[in-house]
């Protein structure tokens, strides 16, 4: 498969090892239909298979939206069985992003609603443009979220705030999203991509296996007792001493030079 096969996405290597997926349905505000979800899943796998890939960024095309949700036109006439299957296609893609070997950053440029917000929350963290608007408005359409929003939103912002957003269906702007911990930073819209790439470059300088361990440990912290989480941390800390990158990182420190990590 080559990148031309992804008709609903643009895939570009912005800097060595820094890959950007851009959802490409701007006329439909990058709404997530089955084809987009399946291509997104394949794109993650494709990028992970590039041996030098270090960090993945996900954004939306156009200046209005990251993604305005699951595709309402496609869902409207589904029966219960079809809707459940569609939900599972979305869930599978979100889980695949979450479990990627790469750090994944959402660059939210505009509407980030419903399935769009669920996609952003499946990334390790979210950077937002000052025109971003977040929300889970599914209840206004007669349904609950279907791509994991009811589970990932409380883990991001706490159960009380998640319940408020899920039950009112109201949207929050970038500054409010920052205040409740839904996004990490807010930048002027024109700078979002550049600042995201800068942050990805900083991350990419670090040891790939250590990054993956951090990612897994942060995710595990949501579901484990502190004892189990700390045990897992000890295991992964120990395991990292079997890597060349640990030797390189600590040797470089003592030799007062910058470490050159290879992922080995
Ligand atoms: N699905 C399909 N098409 C969508 C869409 C969606 N989620 N959101 C927007 N579009 C389409 C519109 O139908 C419109 O298409 P046409 O030009 O062909 O009519 C185009 O995108 C532009 O949208 P608007 O004209 O509505 O633009 P606007 O600036 O006036 O409003 C908006 C923007 C507030 C985001 C509005 O489009 C909107 O409310 N969209 C729906 C948001 C939503 O409810 N998302 C949740 C979906 S359900 C879900 O995601 C379930 C789940 O968890 C799995």
PDB file of C-alpha atoms and ligand atoms in Angstrom:
ATOM      1  CA  UNK A   1       0.000   0.000   0.000  1.00  0.00           C
ATOM      2  CA  UNK A   2       1.274   3.522  -0.666  1.00  0.00           C
ATOM      3  CA  UNK A   3       0.010   6.859   0.634  1.00  0.00           C
ATOM      4  CA  UNK A   4      -1.970   7.517  -2.572  1.00  0.00           C
ATOM      5  CA  UNK A   5      -4.368   4.720  -1.510  1.00  0.00           C
ATOM      6  CA  UNK A   6      -5.636   6.905   1.353  1.00  0.00           C
ATOM      7  CA  UNK A   7      -8.314   8.878  -0.486  1.00  0.00           C
ATOM      8  CA  UNK A   8      -9.845  10.362   2.691  1.00  0.00           C
ATOM      9  CA  UNK A   9      -6.567  11.381   4.336  1.00  0.00           C
ATOM     10  CA  UNK A  10      -3.369  13.223   3.531  1.00  0.00           C
ATOM     11  CA  UNK A  11      -0.274  11.563   4.956  1.00  0.00           C
ATOM     12  CA  UNK A  12       2.961  13.530   5.036  1.00  0.00           C
ATOM     13  CA  UNK A  13       6.317  13.284   6.743  1.00  0.00           C
ATOM     14  CA  UNK A  14       6.773  16.841   8.035  1.00  0.00           C
ATOM     15  CA  UNK A  15      10.263  16.338   9.452  1.00  0.00           C
ATOM     16  CA  UNK A  16      12.354  13.172   9.660  1.00  0.00           C
ATOM     17  CA  UNK A  17      10.267  10.733  11.710  1.00  0.00           C
ATOM     18  CA  UNK A  18       7.418  13.207  12.312  1.00  0.00           C
ATOM     19  CA  UNK A  19       4.292  12.109  10.450  1.00  0.00           C
ATOM     20  CA  UNK A  20       1.069  14.061   9.982  1.00  0.00           C
ATOM     21  CA  UNK A  21      -2.318  12.564   9.114  1.00  0.00           C
ATOM     22  CA  UNK A  22      -4.821  15.155   7.886  1.00  0.00           C
ATOM     23  CA  UNK A  23      -8.475  14.093   7.697  1.00  0.00           C
ATOM     24  CA  UNK A  24      -9.580  15.206   4.265  1.00  0.00           C
ATOM     25  CA  UNK A  25     -13.327  15.794   4.038  1.00  0.00           C
ATOM     26  CA  UNK A  26     -13.374  19.559   4.584  1.00  0.00           C
ATOM     27  CA  UNK A  27     -16.786  20.041   2.915  1.00  0.00           C
ATOM     28  CA  UNK A  28     -18.338  17.727   5.516  1.00  0.00           C
ATOM     29  CA  UNK A  29     -16.195  19.276   8.288  1.00  0.00           C
ATOM     30  CA  UNK A  30     -14.101  16.079   8.260  1.00  0.00           C
ATOM     31  CA  UNK A  31     -17.009  13.993   9.559  1.00  0.00           C
ATOM     32  CA  UNK A  32     -15.953  10.425  10.309  1.00  0.00           C
ATOM     33  CA  UNK A  33     -17.638   7.891   8.061  1.00  0.00           C
ATOM     34  CA  UNK A  34     -16.730   4.206   7.892  1.00  0.00           C
ATOM     35  CA  UNK A  35     -14.272   4.776   5.045  1.00  0.00           C
ATOM     36  CA  UNK A  36     -12.410   7.511   6.959  1.00  0.00           C
ATOM     37  CA  UNK A  37     -12.283   5.355  10.094  1.00  0.00           C
ATOM     38  CA  UNK A  38     -10.959   2.343   8.188  1.00  0.00           C
ATOM     39  CA  UNK A  39      -8.371   4.401   6.308  1.00  0.00           C
ATOM     40  CA  UNK A  40      -7.287   6.062   9.537  1.00  0.00           C
ATOM     41  CA  UNK A  41      -6.745   2.633  11.075  1.00  0.00           C
ATOM     42  CA  UNK A  42      -4.703   1.459   8.063  1.00  0.00           C
ATOM     43  CA  UNK A  43      -2.749   4.728   8.014  1.00  0.00           C
ATOM     44  CA  UNK A  44      -1.631   4.288  11.639  1.00  0.00           C
ATOM     45  CA  UNK A  45      -0.393   0.782  10.843  1.00  0.00           C
ATOM     46  CA  UNK A  46       1.309   2.035   7.655  1.00  0.00           C
ATOM     47  CA  UNK A  47       3.106   4.841   9.497  1.00  0.00           C
ATOM     48  CA  UNK A  48       4.154   2.553  12.356  1.00  0.00           C
ATOM     49  CA  UNK A  49       5.731   0.296   9.752  1.00  0.00           C
ATOM     50  CA  UNK A  50       8.039   3.107   8.639  1.00  0.00           C
ATOM     51  CA  UNK A  51      11.093   2.127  10.700  1.00  0.00           C
ATOM     52  CA  UNK A  52      12.148   5.707  11.416  1.00  0.00           C
ATOM     53  CA  UNK A  53       8.689   6.944  12.477  1.00  0.00           C
ATOM     54  CA  UNK A  54       8.886   8.626  15.893  1.00  0.00           C
ATOM     55  CA  UNK A  55       5.784  10.790  16.443  1.00  0.00           C
ATOM     56  CA  UNK A  56       2.367  11.010  14.818  1.00  0.00           C
ATOM     57  CA  UNK A  57       0.204  14.131  14.573  1.00  0.00           C
ATOM     58  CA  UNK A  58      -3.464  14.096  13.555  1.00  0.00           C
ATOM     59  CA  UNK A  59      -5.376  17.158  12.320  1.00  0.00           C
ATOM     60  CA  UNK A  60      -8.261  18.159  10.056  1.00  0.00           C
ATOM     61  CA  UNK A  61      -8.111  19.805   6.641  1.00  0.00           C
ATOM     62  CA  UNK A  62      -9.534  23.273   6.104  1.00  0.00           C
ATOM     63  CA  UNK A  63      -9.719  26.011   8.693  1.00  0.00           C
ATOM     64  CA  UNK A  64     -13.091  25.101  10.237  1.00  0.00           C
ATOM     65  CA  UNK A  65     -12.835  21.658  11.728  1.00  0.00           C
ATOM     66  CA  UNK A  66     -10.716  18.931  13.221  1.00  0.00           C
ATOM     67  CA  UNK A  67     -13.761  16.654  12.863  1.00  0.00           C
ATOM     68  CA  UNK A  68     -17.411  17.566  13.480  1.00  0.00           C
ATOM     69  CA  UNK A  69     -18.314  14.052  14.594  1.00  0.00           C
ATOM     70  CA  UNK A  70     -19.315  10.716  13.208  1.00  0.00           C
ATOM     71  CA  UNK A  71     -21.026  11.111   9.846  1.00  0.00           C
ATOM     72  CA  UNK A  72     -24.677  11.810  10.641  1.00  0.00           C
ATOM     73  CA  UNK A  73     -25.792  11.301   7.025  1.00  0.00           C
ATOM     74  CA  UNK A  74     -24.255   7.821   7.032  1.00  0.00           C
ATOM     75  CA  UNK A  75     -25.703   6.908  10.464  1.00  0.00           C
ATOM     76  CA  UNK A  76     -29.175   8.358  10.110  1.00  0.00           C
ATOM     77  CA  UNK A  77     -30.964   5.289   8.723  1.00  0.00           C
ATOM     78  CA  UNK A  78     -28.959   2.573  10.445  1.00  0.00           C
ATOM     79  CA  UNK A  79     -30.765  -0.084  12.448  1.00  0.00           C
ATOM     80  CA  UNK A  80     -29.561  -1.115  15.908  1.00  0.00           C
ATOM     81  CA  UNK A  81     -27.315  -3.885  14.601  1.00  0.00           C
ATOM     82  CA  UNK A  82     -25.706  -1.652  11.940  1.00  0.00           C
ATOM     83  CA  UNK A  83     -25.174   1.154  14.481  1.00  0.00           C
ATOM     84  CA  UNK A  84     -23.470  -1.250  16.886  1.00  0.00           C
ATOM     85  CA  UNK A  85     -21.163  -2.459  14.121  1.00  0.00           C
ATOM     86  CA  UNK A  86     -20.391   1.143  13.085  1.00  0.00           C
ATOM     87  CA  UNK A  87     -19.601   1.967  16.696  1.00  0.00           C
ATOM     88  CA  UNK A  88     -17.213  -0.976  16.818  1.00  0.00           C
ATOM     89  CA  UNK A  89     -15.400   0.178  13.671  1.00  0.00           C
ATOM     90  CA  UNK A  90     -14.873   3.536  15.387  1.00  0.00           C
ATOM     91  CA  UNK A  91     -13.876   1.912  18.686  1.00  0.00           C
ATOM     92  CA  UNK A  92     -11.313  -0.300  16.931  1.00  0.00           C
ATOM     93  CA  UNK A  93      -9.705   2.713  15.258  1.00  0.00           C
ATOM     94  CA  UNK A  94      -9.626   4.693  18.528  1.00  0.00           C
ATOM     95  CA  UNK A  95      -8.088   1.735  20.410  1.00  0.00           C
ATOM     96  CA  UNK A  96      -5.521   1.343  17.630  1.00  0.00           C
ATOM     97  CA  UNK A  97      -4.478   4.984  17.975  1.00  0.00           C
ATOM     98  CA  UNK A  98      -4.342   4.703  21.763  1.00  0.00           C
ATOM     99  CA  UNK A  99      -2.183   1.583  21.631  1.00  0.00           C
ATOM    100  CA  UNK A 100       0.138   2.867  18.901  1.00  0.00           C
ATOM    101  CA  UNK A 101       3.851   2.381  19.525  1.00  0.00           C
ATOM    102  CA  UNK A 102       4.177   6.091  18.632  1.00  0.00           C
ATOM    103  CA  UNK A 103       3.288   9.133  20.697  1.00  0.00           C
ATOM    104  CA  UNK A 104       0.177  10.578  19.015  1.00  0.00           C
ATOM    105  CA  UNK A 105      -0.804  14.251  19.293  1.00  0.00           C
ATOM    106  CA  UNK A 106      -4.146  15.707  18.176  1.00  0.00           C
ATOM    107  CA  UNK A 107      -3.899  19.168  16.591  1.00  0.00           C
ATOM    108  CA  UNK A 108      -7.438  20.466  16.991  1.00  0.00           C
ATOM    109  CA  UNK A 109      -8.191  23.200  14.483  1.00  0.00           C
ATOM    110  CA  UNK A 110     -11.857  24.176  14.868  1.00  0.00           C
ATOM    111  CA  UNK A 111     -14.884  21.971  15.524  1.00  0.00           C
ATOM    112  CA  UNK A 112     -14.009  18.897  17.567  1.00  0.00           C
ATOM    113  CA  UNK A 113     -17.389  17.364  18.256  1.00  0.00           C
ATOM    114  CA  UNK A 114     -18.797  13.928  19.020  1.00  0.00           C
ATOM    115  CA  UNK A 115     -16.652  11.349  17.234  1.00  0.00           C
ATOM    116  CA  UNK A 116     -14.130  14.127  16.501  1.00  0.00           C
ATOM    117  CA  UNK A 117     -13.646  14.752  20.221  1.00  0.00           C
ATOM    118  CA  UNK A 118     -13.458  10.990  20.769  1.00  0.00           C
ATOM    119  CA  UNK A 119     -10.733  10.796  18.139  1.00  0.00           C
ATOM    120  CA  UNK A 120      -8.799  13.631  19.797  1.00  0.00           C
ATOM    121  CA  UNK A 121      -9.114  11.918  23.194  1.00  0.00           C
ATOM    122  CA  UNK A 122      -7.720   8.655  21.828  1.00  0.00           C
ATOM    123  CA  UNK A 123      -4.473  10.579  21.168  1.00  0.00           C
ATOM    124  CA  UNK A 124      -1.922  10.953  23.969  1.00  0.00           C
ATOM    125  CA  UNK A 125      -2.704  14.636  24.288  1.00  0.00           C
ATOM    126  CA  UNK A 126      -4.422  17.498  22.556  1.00  0.00           C
ATOM    127  CA  UNK A 127      -3.043  20.833  21.325  1.00  0.00           C
ATOM    128  CA  UNK A 128      -5.733  23.276  20.271  1.00  0.00           C
ATOM    129  CA  UNK A 129      -6.056  26.289  18.021  1.00  0.00           C
ATOM    130  CA  UNK A 130      -7.726  29.314  19.567  1.00  0.00           C
ATOM    131  CA  UNK A 131     -10.783  28.665  17.339  1.00  0.00           C
ATOM    132  CA  UNK A 132     -11.266  25.113  18.638  1.00  0.00           C
ATOM    133  CA  UNK A 133     -14.695  24.124  19.901  1.00  0.00           C
ATOM    134  CA  UNK A 134     -15.077  20.847  21.791  1.00  0.00           C
ATOM    135  CA  UNK A 135     -18.181  18.920  22.752  1.00  0.00           C
ATOM    136  CA  UNK A 136     -20.073  15.653  22.900  1.00  0.00           C
ATOM    137  CA  UNK A 137     -23.437  16.721  21.461  1.00  0.00           C
ATOM    138  CA  UNK A 138     -24.696  13.182  20.765  1.00  0.00           C
ATOM    139  CA  UNK A 139     -27.658  13.498  23.171  1.00  0.00           C
ATOM    140  CA  UNK A 140     -29.007  16.335  21.016  1.00  0.00           C
ATOM    141  CA  UNK A 141     -29.235  13.713  18.224  1.00  0.00           C
ATOM    142  CA  UNK A 142     -30.931  11.155  20.443  1.00  0.00           C
ATOM    143  CA  UNK A 143     -27.934   8.925  21.142  1.00  0.00           C
ATOM    144  CA  UNK A 144     -25.018   8.576  23.580  1.00  0.00           C
ATOM    145  CA  UNK A 145     -21.427   8.729  22.261  1.00  0.00           C
ATOM    146  CA  UNK A 146     -20.345   5.715  20.206  1.00  0.00           C
ATOM    147  CA  UNK A 147     -16.569   5.910  19.838  1.00  0.00           C
ATOM    148  CA  UNK A 148     -15.575   5.835  23.510  1.00  0.00           C
ATOM    149  CA  UNK A 149     -16.443   9.387  24.634  1.00  0.00           C
ATOM    150  CA  UNK A 150     -18.328   8.259  27.722  1.00  0.00           C
ATOM    151  CA  UNK A 151     -15.183   6.455  28.908  1.00  0.00           C
ATOM    152  CA  UNK A 152     -12.342   8.718  27.761  1.00  0.00           C
ATOM    153  CA  UNK A 153     -13.935  12.066  28.670  1.00  0.00           C
ATOM    154  CA  UNK A 154     -14.261  11.266  32.422  1.00  0.00           C
ATOM    155  CA  UNK A 155     -10.652  10.037  32.404  1.00  0.00           C
ATOM    156  CA  UNK A 156      -9.558  13.411  30.965  1.00  0.00           C
ATOM    157  CA  UNK A 157     -11.715  15.873  32.864  1.00  0.00           C
ATOM    158  CA  UNK A 158     -13.182  13.911  35.794  1.00  0.00           C
ATOM    159  CA  UNK A 159     -16.653  12.388  36.098  1.00  0.00           C
ATOM    160  CA  UNK A 160     -18.525  15.546  37.140  1.00  0.00           C
ATOM    161  CA  UNK A 161     -17.365  17.718  34.255  1.00  0.00           C
ATOM    162  CA  UNK A 162     -17.741  14.794  31.836  1.00  0.00           C
ATOM    163  CA  UNK A 163     -21.329  14.276  32.961  1.00  0.00           C
ATOM    164  CA  UNK A 164     -22.048  17.986  32.469  1.00  0.00           C
ATOM    165  CA  UNK A 165     -20.668  17.965  28.930  1.00  0.00           C
ATOM    166  CA  UNK A 166     -22.328  14.661  28.002  1.00  0.00           C
ATOM    167  CA  UNK A 167     -25.725  15.544  29.481  1.00  0.00           C
ATOM    168  CA  UNK A 168     -25.993  19.133  28.233  1.00  0.00           C
ATOM    169  CA  UNK A 169     -24.372  18.470  24.862  1.00  0.00           C
ATOM    170  CA  UNK A 170     -22.922  21.985  25.195  1.00  0.00           C
ATOM    171  CA  UNK A 171     -19.685  22.989  23.528  1.00  0.00           C
ATOM    172  CA  UNK A 172     -16.620  24.466  25.233  1.00  0.00           C
ATOM    173  CA  UNK A 173     -14.128  26.768  23.557  1.00  0.00           C
ATOM    174  CA  UNK A 174     -10.355  26.298  23.553  1.00  0.00           C
ATOM    175  CA  UNK A 175      -9.765  28.325  26.712  1.00  0.00           C
ATOM    176  CA  UNK A 176     -12.444  26.424  28.637  1.00  0.00           C
ATOM    177  CA  UNK A 177     -11.051  23.137  27.313  1.00  0.00           C
ATOM    178  CA  UNK A 178      -7.645  24.199  28.621  1.00  0.00           C
ATOM    179  CA  UNK A 179      -9.113  25.045  32.033  1.00  0.00           C
ATOM    180  CA  UNK A 180     -10.768  21.641  32.422  1.00  0.00           C
ATOM    181  CA  UNK A 181      -7.707  19.746  31.189  1.00  0.00           C
ATOM    182  CA  UNK A 182      -9.206  18.535  27.937  1.00  0.00           C
ATOM    183  CA  UNK A 183      -6.446  20.175  25.891  1.00  0.00           C
ATOM    184  CA  UNK A 184      -2.897  20.929  27.011  1.00  0.00           C
ATOM    185  CA  UNK A 185      -2.069  24.138  25.128  1.00  0.00           C
ATOM    186  CA  UNK A 186      -3.841  26.741  23.006  1.00  0.00           C
ATOM    187  CA  UNK A 187      -2.111  28.480  20.105  1.00  0.00           C
ATOM    188  CA  UNK A 188      -3.175  31.015  17.487  1.00  0.00           C
ATOM    189  CA  UNK A 189      -4.777  28.953  14.704  1.00  0.00           C
ATOM    190  CA  UNK A 190      -2.075  29.842  12.129  1.00  0.00           C
ATOM    191  CA  UNK A 191       0.637  28.564  14.479  1.00  0.00           C
ATOM    192  CA  UNK A 192      -0.968  25.302  15.576  1.00  0.00           C
ATOM    193  CA  UNK A 193       0.708  22.979  13.090  1.00  0.00           C
ATOM    194  CA  UNK A 194       4.142  24.557  13.486  1.00  0.00           C
ATOM    195  CA  UNK A 195       3.957  24.442  17.276  1.00  0.00           C
ATOM    196  CA  UNK A 196       2.738  20.841  17.143  1.00  0.00           C
ATOM    197  CA  UNK A 197       5.681  19.886  14.952  1.00  0.00           C
ATOM    198  CA  UNK A 198       8.081  21.689  17.329  1.00  0.00           C
ATOM    199  CA  UNK A 199       6.708  19.666  20.229  1.00  0.00           C
ATOM    200  CA  UNK A 200       6.915  16.459  18.176  1.00  0.00           C
ATOM    201  CA  UNK A 201      10.590  17.212  17.425  1.00  0.00           C
ATOM    202  CA  UNK A 202      11.274  17.590  21.158  1.00  0.00           C
ATOM    203  CA  UNK A 203       9.581  14.257  21.853  1.00  0.00           C
ATOM    204  CA  UNK A 204      11.340  12.538  18.939  1.00  0.00           C
ATOM    205  CA  UNK A 205      14.757  13.314  20.456  1.00  0.00           C
ATOM    206  CA  UNK A 206      13.950  10.978  23.363  1.00  0.00           C
ATOM    207  CA  UNK A 207      14.377   7.211  23.487  1.00  0.00           C
ATOM    208  CA  UNK A 208      11.515   5.496  21.587  1.00  0.00           C
ATOM    209  CA  UNK A 209      11.097   2.580  23.990  1.00  0.00           C
ATOM    210  CA  UNK A 210      11.095   4.897  26.996  1.00  0.00           C
ATOM    211  CA  UNK A 211       8.401   6.974  25.289  1.00  0.00           C
ATOM    212  CA  UNK A 212       6.290   3.895  24.706  1.00  0.00           C
ATOM    213  CA  UNK A 213       6.728   2.803  28.334  1.00  0.00           C
ATOM    214  CA  UNK A 214       5.620   6.276  29.521  1.00  0.00           C
ATOM    215  CA  UNK A 215       2.585   6.136  27.260  1.00  0.00           C
ATOM    216  CA  UNK A 216       1.554   2.705  28.561  1.00  0.00           C
ATOM    217  CA  UNK A 217       2.115   3.722  32.173  1.00  0.00           C
ATOM    218  CA  UNK A 218       0.033   6.884  31.876  1.00  0.00           C
ATOM    219  CA  UNK A 219      -2.791   4.898  30.282  1.00  0.00           C
ATOM    220  CA  UNK A 220      -2.543   2.191  32.937  1.00  0.00           C
ATOM    221  CA  UNK A 221      -2.806   4.810  35.707  1.00  0.00           C
ATOM    222  CA  UNK A 222      -6.471   5.327  34.834  1.00  0.00           C
ATOM    223  CA  UNK A 223      -7.444   1.720  35.524  1.00  0.00           C
ATOM    224  CA  UNK A 224      -5.047   0.355  38.132  1.00  0.00           C
ATOM    225  CA  UNK A 225      -4.419   0.639  41.819  1.00  0.00           C
ATOM    226  CA  UNK A 226      -1.350   2.734  42.606  1.00  0.00           C
ATOM    227  CA  UNK A 227       0.400  -0.440  43.792  1.00  0.00           C
ATOM    228  CA  UNK A 228      -0.154  -2.234  40.488  1.00  0.00           C
ATOM    229  CA  UNK A 229       0.740   0.843  38.480  1.00  0.00           C
ATOM    230  CA  UNK A 230       3.977   1.316  40.419  1.00  0.00           C
ATOM    231  CA  UNK A 231       4.803  -2.390  40.022  1.00  0.00           C
ATOM    232  CA  UNK A 232       4.358  -2.003  36.273  1.00  0.00           C
ATOM    233  CA  UNK A 233       6.599   1.075  36.376  1.00  0.00           C
ATOM    234  CA  UNK A 234       9.341  -0.911  38.177  1.00  0.00           C
ATOM    235  CA  UNK A 235       9.053  -3.685  35.571  1.00  0.00           C
ATOM    236  CA  UNK A 236       9.348  -1.295  32.631  1.00  0.00           C
ATOM    237  CA  UNK A 237      12.117   0.701  34.343  1.00  0.00           C
ATOM    238  CA  UNK A 238      14.044  -2.574  34.772  1.00  0.00           C
ATOM    239  CA  UNK A 239      13.332  -3.647  31.208  1.00  0.00           C
ATOM    240  CA  UNK A 240      14.688  -0.370  29.854  1.00  0.00           C
ATOM    241  CA  UNK A 241      18.103  -1.249  31.342  1.00  0.00           C
ATOM    242  CA  UNK A 242      18.266  -4.029  28.777  1.00  0.00           C
ATOM    243  CA  UNK A 243      18.187  -1.472  25.923  1.00  0.00           C
ATOM    244  CA  UNK A 244      21.064   0.145  24.062  1.00  0.00           C
ATOM    245  CA  UNK A 245      19.294   3.471  24.442  1.00  0.00           C
ATOM    246  CA  UNK A 246      19.628   3.330  28.237  1.00  0.00           C
ATOM    247  CA  UNK A 247      23.381   2.797  27.885  1.00  0.00           C
ATOM    248  CA  UNK A 248      23.588   5.565  25.296  1.00  0.00           C
ATOM    249  CA  UNK A 249      21.435   8.006  27.326  1.00  0.00           C
ATOM    250  CA  UNK A 250      23.386   7.613  30.552  1.00  0.00           C
ATOM    251  CA  UNK A 251      26.795   7.419  28.848  1.00  0.00           C
ATOM    252  CA  UNK A 252      26.019  10.587  26.878  1.00  0.00           C
ATOM    253  CA  UNK A 253      25.130  12.324  30.141  1.00  0.00           C
ATOM    254  CA  UNK A 254      28.440  11.400  31.761  1.00  0.00           C
ATOM    255  CA  UNK A 255      30.343  12.379  28.591  1.00  0.00           C
ATOM    256  CA  UNK A 256      28.487  15.730  28.481  1.00  0.00           C
ATOM    257  CA  UNK A 257      27.143  15.189  24.981  1.00  0.00           C
ATOM    258  CA  UNK A 258      23.663  14.808  23.466  1.00  0.00           C
ATOM    259  CA  UNK A 259      22.373  11.242  23.349  1.00  0.00           C
ATOM    260  CA  UNK A 260      21.715   9.697  19.938  1.00  0.00           C
ATOM    261  CA  UNK A 261      18.865   7.244  20.435  1.00  0.00           C
ATOM    262  CA  UNK A 262      18.138   4.516  17.897  1.00  0.00           C
ATOM    263  CA  UNK A 263      15.238   2.682  19.486  1.00  0.00           C
ATOM    264  CA  UNK A 264      17.414  -0.387  20.119  1.00  0.00           C
TER     265      UNK A 264
HETATM  266  N1  LIG B   1     -21.846  14.427   9.857  1.00  0.00           N
HETATM  267  C1  LIG B   1     -22.072  14.647   8.541  1.00  0.00           C
HETATM  268  N2  LIG B   1     -22.010  15.864   7.972  1.00  0.00           N
HETATM  269  C2  LIG B   1     -21.676  16.889   8.768  1.00  0.00           C
HETATM  270  C3  LIG B   1     -21.422  16.749  10.136  1.00  0.00           C
HETATM  271  C4  LIG B   1     -21.507  15.438  10.687  1.00  0.00           C
HETATM  272  N3  LIG B   1     -21.218  15.171  11.966  1.00  0.00           N
HETATM  273  N4  LIG B   1     -21.140  17.961  10.649  1.00  0.00           N
HETATM  274  C5  LIG B   1     -21.228  18.844   9.632  1.00  0.00           C
HETATM  275  N5  LIG B   1     -21.541  18.190   8.486  1.00  0.00           N
HETATM  276  C6  LIG B   1     -21.733  18.768   7.160  1.00  0.00           C
HETATM  277  C7  LIG B   1     -23.047  19.528   7.068  1.00  0.00           C
HETATM  278  O1  LIG B   1     -24.103  18.639   6.807  1.00  0.00           O
HETATM  279  C8  LIG B   1     -22.760  20.456   5.908  1.00  0.00           C
HETATM  280  O2  LIG B   1     -22.871  19.726   4.714  1.00  0.00           O
HETATM  281  P1  LIG B   1     -23.640  20.396   3.427  1.00  0.00           P
HETATM  282  O3  LIG B   1     -22.810  21.610   3.129  1.00  0.00           O
HETATM  283  O4  LIG B   1     -23.549  19.314   2.407  1.00  0.00           O
HETATM  284  O5  LIG B   1     -24.995  20.713   3.909  1.00  0.00           O
HETATM  285  C9  LIG B   1     -21.280  20.784   6.086  1.00  0.00           C
HETATM  286  O6  LIG B   1     -20.750  19.764   6.911  1.00  0.00           O
HETATM  287  C10 LIG B   1     -21.051  22.109   6.802  1.00  0.00           C
HETATM  288  O7  LIG B   1     -21.798  22.074   8.007  1.00  0.00           O
HETATM  289  P2  LIG B   1     -22.790  23.258   8.446  1.00  0.00           P
HETATM  290  O8  LIG B   1     -23.403  23.908   7.246  1.00  0.00           O
HETATM  291  O9  LIG B   1     -23.718  22.704   9.470  1.00  0.00           O
HETATM  292  O10 LIG B   1     -21.734  24.270   9.085  1.00  0.00           O
HETATM  293  P3  LIG B   1     -21.985  25.299  10.258  1.00  0.00           P
HETATM  294  O11 LIG B   1     -20.724  26.113  10.349  1.00  0.00           O
HETATM  295  O12 LIG B   1     -23.274  26.012  10.082  1.00  0.00           O
HETATM  296  O13 LIG B   1     -22.145  24.400  11.592  1.00  0.00           O
HETATM  297  C11 LIG B   1     -21.485  22.660  13.120  1.00  0.00           C
HETATM  298  C12 LIG B   1     -21.051  23.658  12.024  1.00  0.00           C
HETATM  299  C13 LIG B   1     -21.946  23.413  14.371  1.00  0.00           C
HETATM  300  C14 LIG B   1     -20.291  21.782  13.459  1.00  0.00           C
HETATM  301  C15 LIG B   1     -22.653  21.801  12.584  1.00  0.00           C
HETATM  302  O14 LIG B   1     -22.296  21.301  11.294  1.00  0.00           O
HETATM  303  C16 LIG B   1     -22.987  20.637  13.447  1.00  0.00           C
HETATM  304  O15 LIG B   1     -23.642  20.805  14.462  1.00  0.00           O
HETATM  305  N6  LIG B   1     -22.561  19.416  13.059  1.00  0.00           N
HETATM  306  C17 LIG B   1     -22.896  18.200  13.773  1.00  0.00           C
HETATM  307  C18 LIG B   1     -22.106  18.093  15.085  1.00  0.00           C
HETATM  308  C19 LIG B   1     -22.528  16.850  15.837  1.00  0.00           C
HETATM  309  O16 LIG B   1     -23.652  16.723  16.277  1.00  0.00           O
HETATM  310  N7  LIG B   1     -21.597  15.903  15.975  1.00  0.00           N
HETATM  311  C20 LIG B   1     -21.854  14.638  16.644  1.00  0.00           C
HETATM  312  C21 LIG B   1     -22.228  13.599  15.635  1.00  0.00           C
HETATM  313  S1  LIG B   1     -22.817  12.112  16.364  1.00  0.00           S
HETATM  314  C22 LIG B   1     -21.434  11.244  16.806  1.00  0.00           C
HETATM  315  O17 LIG B   1     -20.310  11.701  16.664  1.00  0.00           O
HETATM  316  C23 LIG B   1     -21.712   9.878  17.377  1.00  0.00           C
HETATM  317  C24 LIG B   1     -20.543   9.179  17.905  1.00  0.00           C
HETATM  318  O18 LIG B   1     -20.004   9.495  18.934  1.00  0.00           O
HETATM  319  C25 LIG B   1     -20.059   7.980  17.218  1.00  0.00           C
END
